[in-house]
PDB file of C-alpha atoms and ligand atoms in Angstrom:
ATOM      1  CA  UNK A   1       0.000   0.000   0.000  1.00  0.00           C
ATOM      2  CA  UNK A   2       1.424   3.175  -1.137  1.00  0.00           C
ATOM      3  CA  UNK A   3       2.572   5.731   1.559  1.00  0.00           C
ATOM      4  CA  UNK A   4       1.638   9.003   0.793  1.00  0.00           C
ATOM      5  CA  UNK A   5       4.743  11.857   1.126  1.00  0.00           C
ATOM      6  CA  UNK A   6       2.945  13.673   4.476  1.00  0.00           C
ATOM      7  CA  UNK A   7       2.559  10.542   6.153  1.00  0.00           C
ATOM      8  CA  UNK A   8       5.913   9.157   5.519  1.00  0.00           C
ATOM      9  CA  UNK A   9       7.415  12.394   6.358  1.00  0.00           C
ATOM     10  CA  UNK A  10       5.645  11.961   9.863  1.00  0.00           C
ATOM     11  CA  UNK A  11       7.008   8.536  10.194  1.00  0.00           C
ATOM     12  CA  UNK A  12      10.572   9.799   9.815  1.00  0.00           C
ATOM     13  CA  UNK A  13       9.771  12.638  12.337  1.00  0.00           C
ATOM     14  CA  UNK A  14       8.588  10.146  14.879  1.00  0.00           C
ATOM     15  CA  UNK A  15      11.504   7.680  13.635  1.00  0.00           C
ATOM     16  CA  UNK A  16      13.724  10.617  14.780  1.00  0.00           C
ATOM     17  CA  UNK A  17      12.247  11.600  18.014  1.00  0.00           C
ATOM     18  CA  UNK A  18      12.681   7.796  19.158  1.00  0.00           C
ATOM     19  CA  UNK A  19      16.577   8.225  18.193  1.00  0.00           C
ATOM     20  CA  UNK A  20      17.286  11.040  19.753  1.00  0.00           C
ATOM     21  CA  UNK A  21      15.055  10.060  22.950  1.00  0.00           C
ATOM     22  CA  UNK A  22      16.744   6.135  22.974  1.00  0.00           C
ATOM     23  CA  UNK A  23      13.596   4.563  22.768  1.00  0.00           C
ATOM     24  CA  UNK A  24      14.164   2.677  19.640  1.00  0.00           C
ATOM     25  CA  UNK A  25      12.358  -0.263  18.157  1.00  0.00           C
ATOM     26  CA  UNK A  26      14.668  -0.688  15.059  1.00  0.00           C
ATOM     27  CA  UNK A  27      15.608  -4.027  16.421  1.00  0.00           C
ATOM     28  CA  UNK A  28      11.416  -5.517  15.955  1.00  0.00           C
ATOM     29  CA  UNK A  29      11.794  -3.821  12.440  1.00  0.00           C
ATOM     30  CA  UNK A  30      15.072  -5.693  11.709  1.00  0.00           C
ATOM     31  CA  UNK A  31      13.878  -9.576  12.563  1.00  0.00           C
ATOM     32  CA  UNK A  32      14.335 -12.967  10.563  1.00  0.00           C
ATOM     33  CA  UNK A  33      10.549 -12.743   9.590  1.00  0.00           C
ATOM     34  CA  UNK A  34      11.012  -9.435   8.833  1.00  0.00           C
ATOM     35  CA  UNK A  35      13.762 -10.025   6.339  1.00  0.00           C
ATOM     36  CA  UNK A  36      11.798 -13.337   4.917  1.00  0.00           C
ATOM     37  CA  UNK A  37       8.619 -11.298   4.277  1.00  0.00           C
ATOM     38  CA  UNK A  38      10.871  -8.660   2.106  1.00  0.00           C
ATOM     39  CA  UNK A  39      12.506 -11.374  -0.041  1.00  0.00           C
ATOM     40  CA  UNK A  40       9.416 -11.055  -2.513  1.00  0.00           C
ATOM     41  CA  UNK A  41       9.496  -7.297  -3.127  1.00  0.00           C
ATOM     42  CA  UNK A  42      10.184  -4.108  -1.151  1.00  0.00           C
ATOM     43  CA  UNK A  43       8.207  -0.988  -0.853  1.00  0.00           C
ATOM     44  CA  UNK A  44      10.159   1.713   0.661  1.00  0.00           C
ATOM     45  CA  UNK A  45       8.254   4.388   2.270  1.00  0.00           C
ATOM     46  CA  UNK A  46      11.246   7.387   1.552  1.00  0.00           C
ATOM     47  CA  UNK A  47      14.180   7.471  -0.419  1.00  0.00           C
ATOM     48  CA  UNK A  48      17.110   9.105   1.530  1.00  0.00           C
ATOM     49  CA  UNK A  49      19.941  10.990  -0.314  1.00  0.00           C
ATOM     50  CA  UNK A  50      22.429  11.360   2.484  1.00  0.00           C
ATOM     51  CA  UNK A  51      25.959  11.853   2.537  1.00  0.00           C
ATOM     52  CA  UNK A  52      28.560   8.913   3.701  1.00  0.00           C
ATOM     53  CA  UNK A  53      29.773  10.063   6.402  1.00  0.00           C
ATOM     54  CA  UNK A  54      29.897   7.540   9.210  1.00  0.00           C
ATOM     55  CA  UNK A  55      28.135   8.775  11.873  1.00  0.00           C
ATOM     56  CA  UNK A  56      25.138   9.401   9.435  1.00  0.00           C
ATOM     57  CA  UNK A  57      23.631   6.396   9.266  1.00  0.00           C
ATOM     58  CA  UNK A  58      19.983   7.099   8.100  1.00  0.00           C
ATOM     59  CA  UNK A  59      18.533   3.690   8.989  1.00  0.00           C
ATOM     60  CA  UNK A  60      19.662   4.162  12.730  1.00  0.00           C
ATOM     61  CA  UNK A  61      19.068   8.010  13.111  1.00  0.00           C
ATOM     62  CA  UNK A  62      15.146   7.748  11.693  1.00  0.00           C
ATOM     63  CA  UNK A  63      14.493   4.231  13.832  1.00  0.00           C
ATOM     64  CA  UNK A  64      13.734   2.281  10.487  1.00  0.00           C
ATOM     65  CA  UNK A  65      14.679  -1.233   9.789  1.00  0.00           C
ATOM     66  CA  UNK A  66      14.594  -3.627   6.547  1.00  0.00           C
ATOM     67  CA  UNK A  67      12.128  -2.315   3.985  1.00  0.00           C
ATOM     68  CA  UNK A  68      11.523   0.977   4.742  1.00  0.00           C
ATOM     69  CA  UNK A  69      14.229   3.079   3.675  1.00  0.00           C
ATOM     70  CA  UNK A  70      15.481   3.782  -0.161  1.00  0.00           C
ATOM     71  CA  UNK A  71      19.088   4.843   0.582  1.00  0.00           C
ATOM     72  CA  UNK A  72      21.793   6.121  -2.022  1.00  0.00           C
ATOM     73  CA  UNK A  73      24.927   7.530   0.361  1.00  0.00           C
ATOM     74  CA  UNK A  74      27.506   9.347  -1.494  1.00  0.00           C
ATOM     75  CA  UNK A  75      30.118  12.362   0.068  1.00  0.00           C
ATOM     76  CA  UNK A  76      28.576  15.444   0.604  1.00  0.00           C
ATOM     77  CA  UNK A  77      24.940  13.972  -0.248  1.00  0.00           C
ATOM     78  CA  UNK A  78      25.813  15.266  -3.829  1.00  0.00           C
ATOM     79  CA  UNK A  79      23.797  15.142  -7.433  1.00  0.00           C
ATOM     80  CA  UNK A  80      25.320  13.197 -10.171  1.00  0.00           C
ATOM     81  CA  UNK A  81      23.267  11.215 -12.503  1.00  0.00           C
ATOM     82  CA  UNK A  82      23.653   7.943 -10.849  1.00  0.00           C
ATOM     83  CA  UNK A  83      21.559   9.219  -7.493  1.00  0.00           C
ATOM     84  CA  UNK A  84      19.093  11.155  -9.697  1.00  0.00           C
ATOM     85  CA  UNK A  85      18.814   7.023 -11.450  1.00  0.00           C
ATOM     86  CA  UNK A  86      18.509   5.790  -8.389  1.00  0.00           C
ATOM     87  CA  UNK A  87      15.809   8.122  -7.249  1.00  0.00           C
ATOM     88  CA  UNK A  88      13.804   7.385 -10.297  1.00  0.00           C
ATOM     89  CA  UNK A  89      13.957   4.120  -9.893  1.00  0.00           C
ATOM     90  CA  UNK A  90      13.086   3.367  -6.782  1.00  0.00           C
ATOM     91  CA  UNK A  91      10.287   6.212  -7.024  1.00  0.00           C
ATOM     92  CA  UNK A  92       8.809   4.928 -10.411  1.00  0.00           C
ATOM     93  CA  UNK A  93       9.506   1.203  -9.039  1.00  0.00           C
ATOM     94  CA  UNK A  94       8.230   0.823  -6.035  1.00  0.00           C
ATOM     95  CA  UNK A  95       5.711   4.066  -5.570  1.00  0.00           C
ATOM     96  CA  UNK A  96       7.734   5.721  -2.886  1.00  0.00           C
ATOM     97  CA  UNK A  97       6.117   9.237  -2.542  1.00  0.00           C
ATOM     98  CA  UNK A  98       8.890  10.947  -0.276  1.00  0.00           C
ATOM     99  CA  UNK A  99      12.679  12.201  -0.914  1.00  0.00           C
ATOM    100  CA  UNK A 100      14.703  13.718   1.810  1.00  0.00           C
ATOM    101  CA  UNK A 101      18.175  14.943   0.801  1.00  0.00           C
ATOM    102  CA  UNK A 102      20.094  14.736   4.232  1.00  0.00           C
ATOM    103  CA  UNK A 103      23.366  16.645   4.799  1.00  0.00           C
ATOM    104  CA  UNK A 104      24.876  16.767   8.316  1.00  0.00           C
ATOM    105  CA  UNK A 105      26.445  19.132  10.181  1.00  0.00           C
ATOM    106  CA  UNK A 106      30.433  19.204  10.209  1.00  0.00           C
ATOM    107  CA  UNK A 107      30.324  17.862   6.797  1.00  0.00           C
ATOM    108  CA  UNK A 108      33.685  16.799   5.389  1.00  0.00           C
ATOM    109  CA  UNK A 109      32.779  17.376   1.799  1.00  0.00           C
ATOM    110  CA  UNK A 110      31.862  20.859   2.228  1.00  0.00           C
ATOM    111  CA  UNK A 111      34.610  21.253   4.670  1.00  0.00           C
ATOM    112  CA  UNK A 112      37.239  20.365   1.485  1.00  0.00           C
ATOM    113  CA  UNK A 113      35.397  22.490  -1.072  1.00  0.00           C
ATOM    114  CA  UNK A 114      35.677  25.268   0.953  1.00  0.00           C
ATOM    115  CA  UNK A 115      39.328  25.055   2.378  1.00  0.00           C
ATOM    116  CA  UNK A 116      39.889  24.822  -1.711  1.00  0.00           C
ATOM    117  CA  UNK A 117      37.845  28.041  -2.740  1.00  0.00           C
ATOM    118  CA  UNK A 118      39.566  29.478   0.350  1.00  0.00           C
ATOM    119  CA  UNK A 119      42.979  28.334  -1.223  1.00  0.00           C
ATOM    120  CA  UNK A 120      43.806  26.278   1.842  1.00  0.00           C
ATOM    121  CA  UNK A 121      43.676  22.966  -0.052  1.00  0.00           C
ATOM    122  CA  UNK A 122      43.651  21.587  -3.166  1.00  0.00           C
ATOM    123  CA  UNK A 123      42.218  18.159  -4.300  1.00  0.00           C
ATOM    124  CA  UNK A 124      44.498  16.119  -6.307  1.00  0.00           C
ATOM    125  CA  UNK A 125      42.212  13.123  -7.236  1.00  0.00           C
ATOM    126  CA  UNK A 126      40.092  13.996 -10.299  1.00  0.00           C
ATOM    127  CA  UNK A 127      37.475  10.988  -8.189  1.00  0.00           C
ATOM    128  CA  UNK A 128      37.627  13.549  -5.900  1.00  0.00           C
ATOM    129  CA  UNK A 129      37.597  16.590  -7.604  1.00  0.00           C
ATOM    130  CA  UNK A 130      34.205  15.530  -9.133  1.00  0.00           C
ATOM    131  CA  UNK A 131      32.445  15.437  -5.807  1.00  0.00           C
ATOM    132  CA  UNK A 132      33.988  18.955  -4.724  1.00  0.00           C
ATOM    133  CA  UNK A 133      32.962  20.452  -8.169  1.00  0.00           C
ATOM    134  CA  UNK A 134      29.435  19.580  -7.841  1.00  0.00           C
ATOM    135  CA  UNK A 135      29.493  20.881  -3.769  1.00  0.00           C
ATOM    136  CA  UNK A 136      31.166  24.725  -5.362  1.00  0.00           C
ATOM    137  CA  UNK A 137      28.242  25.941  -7.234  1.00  0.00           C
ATOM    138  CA  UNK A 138      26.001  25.965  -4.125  1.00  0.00           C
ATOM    139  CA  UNK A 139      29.001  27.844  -1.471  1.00  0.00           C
ATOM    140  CA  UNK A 140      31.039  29.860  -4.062  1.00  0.00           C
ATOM    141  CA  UNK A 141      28.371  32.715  -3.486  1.00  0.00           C
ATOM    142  CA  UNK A 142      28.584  32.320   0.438  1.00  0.00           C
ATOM    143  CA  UNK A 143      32.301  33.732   0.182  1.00  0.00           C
ATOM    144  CA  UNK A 144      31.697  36.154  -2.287  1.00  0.00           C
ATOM    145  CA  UNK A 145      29.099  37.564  -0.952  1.00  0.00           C
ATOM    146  CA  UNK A 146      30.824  37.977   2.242  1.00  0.00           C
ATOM    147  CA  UNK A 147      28.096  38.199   4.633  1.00  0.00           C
ATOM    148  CA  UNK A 148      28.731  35.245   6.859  1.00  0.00           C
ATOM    149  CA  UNK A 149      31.688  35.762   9.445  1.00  0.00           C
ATOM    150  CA  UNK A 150      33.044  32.942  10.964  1.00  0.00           C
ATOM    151  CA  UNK A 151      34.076  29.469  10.125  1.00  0.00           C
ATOM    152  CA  UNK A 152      31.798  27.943  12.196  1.00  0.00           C
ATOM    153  CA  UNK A 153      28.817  29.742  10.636  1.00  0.00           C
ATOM    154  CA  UNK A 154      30.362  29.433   7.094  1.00  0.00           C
ATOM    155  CA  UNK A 155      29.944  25.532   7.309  1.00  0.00           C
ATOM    156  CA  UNK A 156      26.725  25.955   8.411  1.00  0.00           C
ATOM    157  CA  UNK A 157      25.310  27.703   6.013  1.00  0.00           C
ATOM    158  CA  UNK A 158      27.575  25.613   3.423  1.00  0.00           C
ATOM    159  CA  UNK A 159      26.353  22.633   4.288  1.00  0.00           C
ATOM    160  CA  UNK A 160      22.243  23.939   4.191  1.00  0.00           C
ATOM    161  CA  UNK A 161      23.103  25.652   0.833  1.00  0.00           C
ATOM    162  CA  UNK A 162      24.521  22.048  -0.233  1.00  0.00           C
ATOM    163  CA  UNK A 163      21.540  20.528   0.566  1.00  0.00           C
ATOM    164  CA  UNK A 164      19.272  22.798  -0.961  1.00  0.00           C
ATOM    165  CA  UNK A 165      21.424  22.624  -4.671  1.00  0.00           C
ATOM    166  CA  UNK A 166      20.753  19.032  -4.430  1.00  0.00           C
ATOM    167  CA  UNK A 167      17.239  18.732  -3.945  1.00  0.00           C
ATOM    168  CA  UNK A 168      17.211  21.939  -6.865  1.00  0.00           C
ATOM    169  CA  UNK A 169      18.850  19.732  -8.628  1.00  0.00           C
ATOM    170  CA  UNK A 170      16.168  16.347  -8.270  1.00  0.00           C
ATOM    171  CA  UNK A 171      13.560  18.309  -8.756  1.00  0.00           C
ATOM    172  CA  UNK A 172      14.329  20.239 -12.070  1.00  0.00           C
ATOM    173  CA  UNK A 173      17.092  17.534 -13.738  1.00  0.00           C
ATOM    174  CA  UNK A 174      14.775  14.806 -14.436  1.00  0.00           C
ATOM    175  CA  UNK A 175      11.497  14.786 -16.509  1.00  0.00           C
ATOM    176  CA  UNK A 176      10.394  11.841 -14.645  1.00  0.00           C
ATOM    177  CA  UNK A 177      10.525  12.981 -10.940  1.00  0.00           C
ATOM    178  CA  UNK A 178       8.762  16.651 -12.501  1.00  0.00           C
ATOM    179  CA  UNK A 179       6.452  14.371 -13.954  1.00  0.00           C
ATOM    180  CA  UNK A 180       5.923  12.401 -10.525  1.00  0.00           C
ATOM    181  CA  UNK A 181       5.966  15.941  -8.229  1.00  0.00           C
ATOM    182  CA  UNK A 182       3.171  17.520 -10.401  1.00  0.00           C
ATOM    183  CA  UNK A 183       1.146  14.648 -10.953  1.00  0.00           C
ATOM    184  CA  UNK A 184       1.430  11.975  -8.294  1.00  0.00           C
ATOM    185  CA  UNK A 185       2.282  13.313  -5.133  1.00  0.00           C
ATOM    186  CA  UNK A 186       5.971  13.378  -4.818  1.00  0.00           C
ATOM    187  CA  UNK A 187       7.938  15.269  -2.819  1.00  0.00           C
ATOM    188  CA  UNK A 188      11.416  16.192  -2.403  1.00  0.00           C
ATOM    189  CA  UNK A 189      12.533  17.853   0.936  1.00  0.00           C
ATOM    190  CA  UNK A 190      15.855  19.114   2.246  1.00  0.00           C
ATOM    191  CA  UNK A 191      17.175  18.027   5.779  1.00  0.00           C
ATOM    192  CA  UNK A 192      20.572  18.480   7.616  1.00  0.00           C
ATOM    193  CA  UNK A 193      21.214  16.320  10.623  1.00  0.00           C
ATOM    194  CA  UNK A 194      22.870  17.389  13.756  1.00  0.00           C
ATOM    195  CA  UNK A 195      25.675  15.348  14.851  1.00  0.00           C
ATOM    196  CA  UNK A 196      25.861  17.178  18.116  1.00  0.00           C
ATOM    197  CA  UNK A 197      21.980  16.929  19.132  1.00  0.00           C
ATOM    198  CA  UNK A 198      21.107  13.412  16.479  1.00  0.00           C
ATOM    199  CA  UNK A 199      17.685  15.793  15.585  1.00  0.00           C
ATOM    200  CA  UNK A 200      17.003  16.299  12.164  1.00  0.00           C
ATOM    201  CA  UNK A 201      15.499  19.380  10.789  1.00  0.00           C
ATOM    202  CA  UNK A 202      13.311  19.144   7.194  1.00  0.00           C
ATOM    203  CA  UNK A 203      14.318  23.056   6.543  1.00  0.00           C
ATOM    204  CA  UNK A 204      13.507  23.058   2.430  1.00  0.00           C
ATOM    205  CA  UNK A 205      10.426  22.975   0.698  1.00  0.00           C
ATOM    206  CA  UNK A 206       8.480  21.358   3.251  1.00  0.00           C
ATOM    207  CA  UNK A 207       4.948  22.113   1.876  1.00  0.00           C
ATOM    208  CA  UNK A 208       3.512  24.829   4.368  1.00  0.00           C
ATOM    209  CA  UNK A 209       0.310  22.343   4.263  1.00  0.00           C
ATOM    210  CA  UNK A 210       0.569  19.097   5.101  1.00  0.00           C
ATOM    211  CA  UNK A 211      -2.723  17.643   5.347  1.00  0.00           C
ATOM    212  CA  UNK A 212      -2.829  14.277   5.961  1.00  0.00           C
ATOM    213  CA  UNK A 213       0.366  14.046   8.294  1.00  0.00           C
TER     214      UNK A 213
HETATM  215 ZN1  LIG B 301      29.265  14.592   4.956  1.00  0.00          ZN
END
């Protein structure tokens, strides 16, 4: 049964309030019967685009166990076509409604593209380069605009201006998800995590209404 995007976005919510409050119940999500009743077919309720990073793992910080979850990790939680493939397909395949892209604070990606537009650094690895080129476009106007002092702030906004370029980016560089958005119901959200509180905040294009959640 399809889950429409409100109510999965309300599962997540409540996913994360049990993380952050360690009152889990990933562990009943996660049995042998569980995993037996999936081996036919899967129906993910979100897909999560959400950056590597170890101590983002978005299974554990939403509560969610086998099933549930659509997750493509790559650095810095970045566009390229692969994600926006896998996006599609699990969105087209399996009738998933909901896309959260999911940076995190302290983000090591947009750490290293900044350090480089700051001339601090320089990546070497043209692997690497092509994950820092797709993370400039969205901070490049943070430093030349010059209104945010501090480092600590910098990153901050970095990282939220990351995440927004990247659900710009699903939502306009694919006829299939516009198709999905203005005809079936599909959203796609920004959220960054906080690795010093575990909350996650939805802070882009949340619809304002979300009837049904
Ligand atoms: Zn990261």
């Amino acid at each position: 049964m399809m889950v429409h995007a409100p109510e999965a976005l309300a599962r997540l919510e409540a996913g994360n309030r049990r993380f952050v409050a360690e009152q889990t119940v990933v562990a009943s999500l996660s049995t042998t019967a569980r995993r037996d009743a999936l081996v036919s077919g899967q129906e993910p309720f979100a897909i999560i685009l959400g950056c590597s990073d170890s101590r983002v793992p978005a299974e554990l910080v939403f509560d969610q166990g086998f099933g549930d979850l659509f997750v493509i990790r790559v650095a810095g939680n970045v566009v390229a076509p692969s994600q926006v493939g896998s996006v599609e397909f699990a969105a087209s395949r399996f009738g998933t409604r909901l896309v959260v892209v999911m940076g995190h604070s302290q983000c090591g990606a947009v750490v290293a593209t900044l350090e480089e537009l700051q001339g601090r650094a320089t990546t070497e690895s043209k692997n690497l380069r092509s994950i820092v080129d797709r993370v400039r476009p969205a901070v490049e106007p943070l430093l030349s605009l010059g209104r945010v002092h501090g480092e600590d702030a910098l990153i901050r906004e970095a990282v939220r201006a990351n995440v927004r370029a990247s659900v710009h980016q699903l939502r306009h560089g694919s006829e299939l998800l516009e198709t999905l958005i203005h005809e079936s119901g599909l959203w796609i959200v920004g959220a960054e995590y906080s690795l010093e509180t575990g909350v996650v905040d939805f802070f882009e294009n949340v619809p304002v209404s979300r009837a049904g959640a």
